[in-house]
Coordinates of C-alpha atoms and ligand atoms in Angstrom, one line a residue:
M1 CA 0.0 0.0 0.0
P2 CA 1.3 3.5 -0.7
L3 CA 2.8 5.6 2.1
P4 CA 1.8 7.8 3.8
P5 CA -1.8 6.7 3.8
P6 CA -4.6 9.0 5.0
R7 CA -4.9 9.3 8.7
I8 CA -8.2 7.4 8.5
S9 CA -9.7 5.8 5.4
K10 CA -12.0 8.0 3.4
S11 CA -14.4 7.1 0.6
R12 CA -12.9 8.9 -2.3
R13 CA -16.0 9.6 -4.3
P14 CA -18.8 10.0 -3.7
S15 CA -18.3 11.2 -0.2
S16 CA -19.5 8.8 2.5
P17 CA -23.2 8.9 2.9
S18 CA -23.6 9.1 6.7
P19 CA -25.9 12.0 7.6
T20 CA -25.0 12.6 11.2
T21 CA -25.2 16.4 11.5
S22 CA -27.4 18.8 9.8
P23 CA -25.8 22.1 8.7
V24 CA -27.4 23.4 5.5
A25 CA -25.6 24.7 2.5
N26 CA -27.3 28.0 1.8
G27 CA -26.2 29.4 -1.6
N28 CA -22.5 29.6 -1.4
H29 CA -22.2 29.5 2.4
F30 CA -22.2 26.7 4.9
M31 CA -24.5 27.5 7.9
A32 CA -24.4 25.4 11.0
E33 CA -27.6 24.1 12.6
L34 CA -28.1 22.1 15.7
P35 CA -26.3 18.7 15.3
A36 CA -28.4 15.7 14.6
P37 CA -27.7 12.6 16.7
V38 CA -24.9 10.4 15.4
N39 CA -25.9 7.1 13.7
K40 CA -23.5 4.8 15.6
D41 CA -23.6 1.9 13.1
V42 CA -22.8 4.2 10.2
D43 CA -20.1 5.9 12.2
F44 CA -18.6 2.6 13.1
A45 CA -18.6 1.5 9.4
N46 CA -17.1 4.8 8.2
Y47 CA -14.7 5.7 10.9
F48 CA -13.7 3.1 13.4
C49 CA -13.3 0.2 11.0
T50 CA -10.0 1.8 9.8
Y51 CA -8.5 1.8 13.3
A52 CA -9.3 -1.9 13.7
H53 CA -6.3 -2.6 11.4
L54 CA -2.8 -3.0 12.8
Y55 CA -1.6 -1.5 9.5
Y56 CA -3.1 2.0 10.5
Q57 CA -2.0 1.7 14.1
K58 CA 1.5 1.0 12.8
V59 CA 1.4 4.2 10.7
M60 CA 0.9 6.1 14.0
L61 CA 3.5 4.0 15.9
T62 CA 6.1 4.7 13.3
D63 CA 5.7 8.5 13.3
P64 CA 8.7 9.5 15.4
V65 CA 7.6 13.0 16.1
R66 CA 4.3 11.8 17.5
M67 CA 6.0 9.0 19.5
E68 CA 8.8 11.1 20.9
A69 CA 6.3 13.8 22.0
Y70 CA 4.0 11.4 23.9
Y71 CA 7.0 9.4 25.3
N72 CA 8.7 12.5 26.6
A73 CA 5.5 14.0 27.9
V74 CA 5.0 10.9 30.1
F75 CA 8.5 10.0 31.1
K76 CA 9.7 13.6 31.7
N77 CA 6.8 14.2 34.0
P78 CA 6.4 10.9 35.8
Y79 CA 5.1 12.5 39.0
H80 CA 1.9 13.2 37.0
F81 CA 1.5 9.4 36.7
R82 CA 3.1 7.8 39.7
N83 CA 0.4 6.2 41.9
K84 CA -2.3 7.9 39.8
V85 CA -5.4 6.6 38.1
V86 CA -5.3 7.3 34.3
L87 CA -7.8 7.0 31.5
D88 CA -6.5 6.5 28.0
V89 CA -9.2 7.5 25.5
G90 CA -8.9 5.5 22.3
T91 CA -6.0 3.3 23.4
G92 CA -5.5 1.6 20.0
T93 CA -2.7 -0.9 20.5
G94 CA -2.4 0.3 24.1
I95 CA 0.9 2.1 23.7
L96 CA 0.1 5.2 25.8
A97 CA -1.5 3.1 28.5
I98 CA 1.6 0.9 28.7
W99 CA 3.8 3.9 29.0
C100 CA 1.6 5.3 31.8
A101 CA 1.9 2.0 33.6
Q102 CA 5.7 2.0 33.1
A103 CA 5.8 5.5 34.5
G104 CA 4.2 4.2 37.8
A105 CA 0.4 4.6 37.4
K106 CA -1.6 2.7 40.0
K107 CA -4.4 1.9 37.5
V108 CA -4.9 2.7 33.8
Y109 CA -8.3 2.3 32.1
A110 CA -7.6 1.9 28.4
V111 CA -10.8 2.3 26.4
E112 CA -10.9 1.3 22.7
A113 CA -14.0 1.2 20.5
T114 CA -12.7 -1.4 18.0
K115 CA -11.5 -5.0 18.1
M116 CA -8.0 -3.5 18.3
S117 CA -8.7 -3.9 22.0
D118 CA -7.9 -7.6 21.7
H119 CA -4.4 -6.7 20.4
A120 CA -4.0 -4.1 23.1
R121 CA -4.8 -6.6 25.8
D122 CA -2.2 -9.0 24.3
L123 CA 0.4 -6.2 24.2
V124 CA -0.3 -5.1 27.7
K125 CA 0.1 -8.7 29.0
A126 CA 3.2 -9.3 26.9
N127 CA 4.8 -6.2 28.5
N128 CA 3.8 -7.3 32.0
V129 CA 1.6 -4.4 32.9
D130 CA -1.7 -6.3 32.9
D131 CA -1.9 -5.9 36.7
V132 CA -2.2 -2.1 36.1
V133 CA -3.8 -1.7 32.6
E134 CA -7.4 -2.7 32.1
V135 CA -8.4 -2.7 28.4
I136 CA -12.1 -2.0 28.0
E137 CA -13.7 -2.5 24.6
G138 CA -16.4 0.0 24.0
S139 CA -17.2 3.5 22.9
M140 CA -15.9 6.1 25.4
E141 CA -19.4 7.6 25.5
D142 CA -20.9 4.4 26.7
V143 CA -18.2 3.0 29.0
L144 CA -18.8 3.1 32.8
L145 CA -15.7 3.2 35.0
P146 CA -15.7 2.2 38.6
E147 CA -13.9 5.4 39.7
K148 CA -12.9 8.9 38.6
V149 CA -9.4 9.5 37.2
D150 CA -6.4 11.8 37.9
V151 CA -5.2 12.0 34.4
I152 CA -6.7 11.7 30.9
I153 CA -4.3 10.9 28.1
S154 CA -5.4 10.6 24.5
E155 CA -4.1 10.9 21.0
W156 CA -7.2 12.3 19.4
M157 CA -5.8 14.7 16.8
G158 CA -7.0 14.4 13.2
H159 CA -5.8 16.2 10.0
F160 CA -5.8 19.9 10.7
L161 CA -6.5 19.0 14.3
L162 CA -10.3 18.7 14.3
R163 CA -11.0 16.2 11.4
E164 CA -12.4 13.0 12.9
S165 CA -14.1 15.0 15.7
M166 CA -12.5 12.6 18.2
F167 CA -11.9 15.4 20.6
D168 CA -15.7 15.3 21.3
S169 CA -15.1 11.9 22.9
V170 CA -12.3 13.3 25.0
I171 CA -14.5 16.1 26.2
C172 CA -17.2 13.6 27.1
A173 CA -14.6 11.5 29.1
R174 CA -13.3 14.6 30.8
D175 CA -16.7 15.8 31.9
R176 CA -17.7 12.4 33.2
W177 CA -14.5 10.9 34.6
L178 CA -11.8 13.5 35.4
K179 CA -11.5 14.4 39.1
P180 CA -11.5 18.1 40.0
G181 CA -7.9 19.2 39.7
G182 CA -7.1 16.4 37.2
V183 CA -4.7 16.8 34.3
M184 CA -5.2 16.5 30.5
Y185 CA -2.4 15.0 28.3
P186 CA -2.2 17.0 26.0
S187 CA -3.3 20.1 27.8
H188 CA -3.6 22.6 24.9
A189 CA -3.9 22.7 21.1
R190 CA -3.6 25.3 18.4
M191 CA -4.6 25.5 14.8
W192 CA -2.4 27.4 12.3
I193 CA -2.8 28.7 8.8
G194 CA -0.1 30.0 6.5
P195 CA 0.1 31.2 2.8
I196 CA 1.8 28.7 0.4
R197 CA 3.1 28.3 -3.1
S198 CA 2.7 24.8 -4.6
G199 CA 3.0 23.1 -7.9
L200 CA -0.1 21.1 -6.9
C201 CA -2.3 23.9 -8.2
E202 CA -1.3 23.3 -11.8
Q203 CA -1.2 19.6 -11.3
K204 CA -4.8 19.4 -9.9
W205 CA -6.1 21.7 -12.6
N206 CA -4.6 19.5 -15.3
E207 CA -6.0 16.4 -13.7
F208 CA -9.4 18.1 -13.7
E209 CA -9.2 19.1 -17.4
N210 CA -8.1 15.6 -18.3
A211 CA -11.0 14.1 -16.5
M212 CA -13.4 16.4 -18.4
S213 CA -11.9 15.7 -21.8
D214 CA -12.1 12.0 -21.0
W215 CA -15.8 12.5 -20.2
H216 CA -16.4 14.3 -23.6
C217 CA -14.7 11.3 -25.4
F218 CA -16.9 8.9 -23.4
A219 CA -20.1 10.9 -24.1
N220 CA -19.3 11.0 -27.9
N221 CA -18.7 7.3 -27.9
M222 CA -21.9 6.6 -26.0
E223 CA -23.9 8.5 -28.6
S224 CA -22.1 7.1 -31.7
Q225 CA -21.9 3.5 -30.5
Y226 CA -25.0 3.0 -28.3
G227 CA -27.3 5.8 -29.4
V228 CA -27.6 7.4 -26.0
N229 CA -27.0 11.1 -25.5
M230 CA -25.2 11.7 -22.2
N231 CA -25.1 15.5 -22.3
V232 CA -27.5 16.0 -19.5
L233 CA -25.0 14.4 -17.1
T234 CA -22.1 16.6 -18.2
K235 CA -22.8 19.3 -15.6
P236 CA -23.1 16.9 -12.6
Y237 CA -20.0 15.1 -13.8
L238 CA -18.2 18.5 -13.9
E239 CA -19.4 19.4 -10.4
E240 CA -18.3 16.0 -9.1
N241 CA -14.9 16.4 -10.5
E242 CA -14.5 20.0 -9.5
K243 CA -15.2 19.0 -6.0
Y244 CA -12.8 16.1 -6.2
Y245 CA -9.8 17.8 -7.9
L246 CA -10.2 21.4 -7.1
K247 CA -12.2 21.8 -3.8
T248 CA -11.0 18.9 -1.7
S249 CA -8.1 19.9 0.6
L250 CA -5.0 17.8 0.0
W251 CA -2.8 16.0 2.5
N252 CA 0.7 17.3 1.8
N253 CA 4.1 17.5 3.5
I254 CA 5.0 21.1 2.7
N255 CA 8.5 22.3 2.7
P256 CA 9.0 25.3 5.0
S257 CA 10.3 27.2 1.9
Q258 CA 6.9 26.9 0.4
V259 CA 5.4 29.0 3.2
I260 CA 5.6 32.4 1.6
G261 CA 4.5 34.6 4.5
T262 CA 3.6 34.9 8.1
S263 CA 1.3 32.2 9.7
A264 CA -1.5 32.8 12.1
V265 CA -2.9 30.9 15.0
I266 CA -6.6 30.6 14.2
K267 CA -7.8 28.7 17.3
E268 CA -6.4 27.9 20.7
I269 CA -7.9 25.1 22.8
D270 CA -7.6 24.5 26.5
C271 CA -8.3 20.8 26.7
L272 CA -9.4 21.2 30.4
T273 CA -12.2 23.6 29.6
A274 CA -13.0 23.3 25.9
T275 CA -16.6 22.5 24.9
V276 CA -18.0 20.8 21.8
D277 CA -19.8 24.0 20.9
E278 CA -16.5 25.9 20.9
I279 CA -15.1 23.6 18.2
R280 CA -18.2 22.7 16.2
E281 CA -17.9 25.9 14.1
L282 CA -14.9 28.1 13.8
H283 CA -15.3 31.6 12.3
V284 CA -12.1 33.6 12.4
K285 CA -10.6 36.7 10.7
F286 CA -6.9 37.1 10.5
S287 CA -4.2 38.7 8.3
L288 CA -1.1 37.3 6.7
R289 CA 1.9 39.2 5.3
I290 CA 3.7 37.9 2.2
K291 CA 7.4 37.7 2.8
Q292 CA 8.7 36.5 -0.6
D293 CA 9.0 38.7 -3.7
R294 CA 7.5 37.9 -7.1
T295 CA 5.9 34.6 -6.2
R296 CA 2.5 33.1 -6.4
L297 CA 0.0 32.5 -3.7
S298 CA -1.2 29.0 -4.5
G299 CA -3.4 28.7 -1.4
F300 CA -3.2 28.1 2.3
A301 CA -1.9 25.3 4.5
G302 CA -3.4 24.3 7.8
W303 CA -1.6 22.5 10.6
F304 CA -1.7 22.2 14.4
D305 CA 0.4 21.7 17.5
V306 CA -0.4 20.3 20.9
H307 CA 1.2 21.1 24.2
F308 CA 1.7 19.0 27.3
R309 CA 1.8 21.6 30.1
G310 CA -0.2 19.9 32.8
S311 CA -2.6 22.2 34.5
T312 CA -2.3 25.6 36.3
Q313 CA -2.7 23.8 39.6
N314 CA -0.4 21.0 38.6
P315 CA 2.0 22.2 35.9
A316 CA 4.3 19.9 34.0
K317 CA 7.9 20.5 35.1
N318 CA 9.0 19.6 31.6
E319 CA 6.7 21.0 29.0
V320 CA 6.6 19.1 25.7
V321 CA 5.3 20.3 22.3
L322 CA 4.2 18.2 19.3
T323 CA 4.1 20.2 16.1
T324 CA 2.9 19.3 12.7
A325 CA 4.2 22.5 11.1
P326 CA 5.9 22.3 7.7
S327 CA 9.3 20.8 8.4
E328 CA 12.1 19.5 6.3
D329 CA 13.6 17.2 9.0
N330 CA 10.6 16.3 11.2
P331 CA 7.5 15.7 9.0
T332 CA 4.6 13.8 10.6
H333 CA 2.0 11.4 9.3
W334 CA -0.5 14.3 9.7
G335 CA 1.3 16.4 7.2
Q336 CA -0.5 19.7 6.4
Q337 CA -3.9 20.3 4.7
A338 CA -3.4 22.3 1.5
F339 CA -6.3 24.5 0.4
L340 CA -5.5 25.4 -3.2
L341 CA -6.7 28.5 -5.1
H342 CA -7.7 28.2 -8.8
P343 CA -6.2 30.3 -10.2
S344 CA -3.2 31.1 -8.0
V345 CA -2.5 34.8 -7.4
R346 CA 0.6 36.8 -8.2
V347 CA 2.0 38.3 -4.9
N348 CA 5.0 40.3 -3.7
E349 CA 6.8 40.9 -0.5
G350 CA 4.9 43.2 1.8
D351 CA 1.5 42.4 0.4
E352 CA -1.2 41.8 3.0
L353 CA -4.0 39.2 2.9
A354 CA -7.1 39.8 5.0
V355 CA -8.7 36.4 5.4
S356 CA -12.1 35.4 6.8
F357 CA -12.2 31.7 7.6
L358 CA -15.1 29.5 8.4
M359 CA -15.0 25.8 9.2
V360 CA -18.1 23.7 10.0
R361 CA -18.8 20.0 10.2
S362 CA -19.9 18.3 7.0
K363 CA -23.6 17.7 6.7
H364 CA -22.8 14.2 5.4
N365 CA -20.5 13.1 8.1
H366 CA -19.8 14.9 11.4
R367 CA -16.2 13.7 11.3
L368 CA -15.4 15.6 8.1
M369 CA -15.2 19.4 7.6
D370 CA -16.5 22.1 5.2
V371 CA -14.3 25.2 4.9
E372 CA -14.6 28.6 3.4
F373 CA -11.9 31.2 2.8
T374 CA -12.6 34.8 1.8
S375 CA -9.3 36.5 1.1
E376 CA -8.7 40.1 0.2
L377 CA -5.3 41.1 -1.1
Q378 CA -3.9 44.5 -0.4
Q379 CA -0.7 45.1 -2.3
S380 CA 2.2 47.0 -0.7
S381 CA 1.5 49.8 -3.2
G382 CA -1.9 50.2 -1.4
Q383 CA -3.9 48.7 -4.3
R384 CA -6.8 46.5 -3.0
H385 CA -8.1 43.5 -5.0
L386 CA -11.7 42.3 -4.9
P387 CA -12.2 39.5 -2.2
V388 CA -11.8 36.0 -3.5
F389 CA -14.2 33.4 -2.1
S390 CA -13.2 29.7 -2.1
K391 CA -15.0 26.7 -0.6
F392 CA -13.2 23.4 0.4
Y393 CA -14.0 20.0 1.8
I394 CA -11.7 18.2 4.3
E395 CA -12.6 14.6 3.4
Ligands
SAM1 C1 -5.5 8.1 16.7 S1 -5.7 6.6 17.4 C2 -4.6 6.5 18.7 C3 -4.3 5.1 19.2 C4 -3.3 5.1 20.4 N1 -3.8 5.8 21.5 C5 -1.9 5.6 19.9 O1 -1.6 6.7 20.4 O2 -1.2 5.0 19.2 C6 -7.3 6.8 18.1 C7 -7.9 5.5 18.6 O3 -9.1 5.9 19.4 C8 -10.1 5.0 19.1 N2 -11.3 5.8 19.4 C9 -11.8 6.9 18.7 N3 -12.9 7.4 19.3 C10 -13.2 6.6 20.3 C11 -14.3 6.5 21.2 N4 -15.2 7.4 21.2 N5 -14.3 5.5 22.1 C12 -13.3 4.5 22.1 N6 -12.3 4.5 21.3 C13 -12.2 5.5 20.4 C14 -9.9 4.6 17.6 O4 -10.6 3.4 17.3 C15 -8.4 4.6 17.6 O5 -7.9 3.3 17.8

């Protein structure tokens, strides 16, 4: 299988039909409405099934940036774990739970929704921590623990942080099971956006044009060979391909030199206090300054970092940061999400971009995101361009 794979499997097209929330698309704009209840069976089939494969768990276990960050967070702050009760939300193979036990935890509840729990149980036993770690198969939202916990640890971050919406489950676990004064690992998260140049703009446009010229050949052939005129389907086919090639954000490991200006933090999350309402819809305005001369703005890249700081009452003595920012030496399996503009825009050093950004959950699947950028370029000469509106899907 090709590497690196997506963080979780996604149906490529059409997008997965799992209506779990109900924002409505109104003209060009996504508008959030109250979320509909999640259909658990559909969610399991679309989302959890991927994590039931050791192949995907191994992708995460072989990301050194991710592994080092969690390992250091636990073992450089062992007093947060020694003789403590810990909850690992979404234990996967059990790796974080095993580390917590090795760091001296008195009890670790390791909750996993999928059958990966069987492998986790085996791994826990094989590493002689089965007297401390209890693997529980079930959805975090349904699991009943016999006691409250001192620490919640979880690796819940999806592409561009919030894809997968797994943080909802961590919030649910925190509100039910964390003792007052308890600690979250990680404790904080931030989302970033930066302006980029990328050859992918042209590549995706060419792929889109090829797909359409292939369609026209196919339609001509259908008419001449089988006597059926396909033209009524040309527009829907174009829209489907526009979405796939031009409006779907791309997983990409961007080189830092491709970031052509300043980056902005668009969201900061305190894991101890965040609510689902706070992350369900993000609407942010920010500005970016171009720092390279005579280049092209191909679009925007989004990434995140998380911090292991402990809590105000109980701070980590050794703070650890896990970043997925563009990096030549330390790329991660999350990469960055590229949102490409068609066409790209000529920009110069000193130009300013005023950006309005909106992200809501997809109406088809609450674990995927719909994104809008409205960007207004002001050249260093003072000349202002008309705002450019672009809509994207994080699938
Ligand atoms: C990103 S993986 C992390 C696995 C492991 N903790 C690690 O760090 O290698 C997230 C895991 O959480 C599980 N998961 C996600 N949401 C869950 C929920 N609500 N209840 C239980 N498990 C969940 C997934 O099945 C998956 O195995």
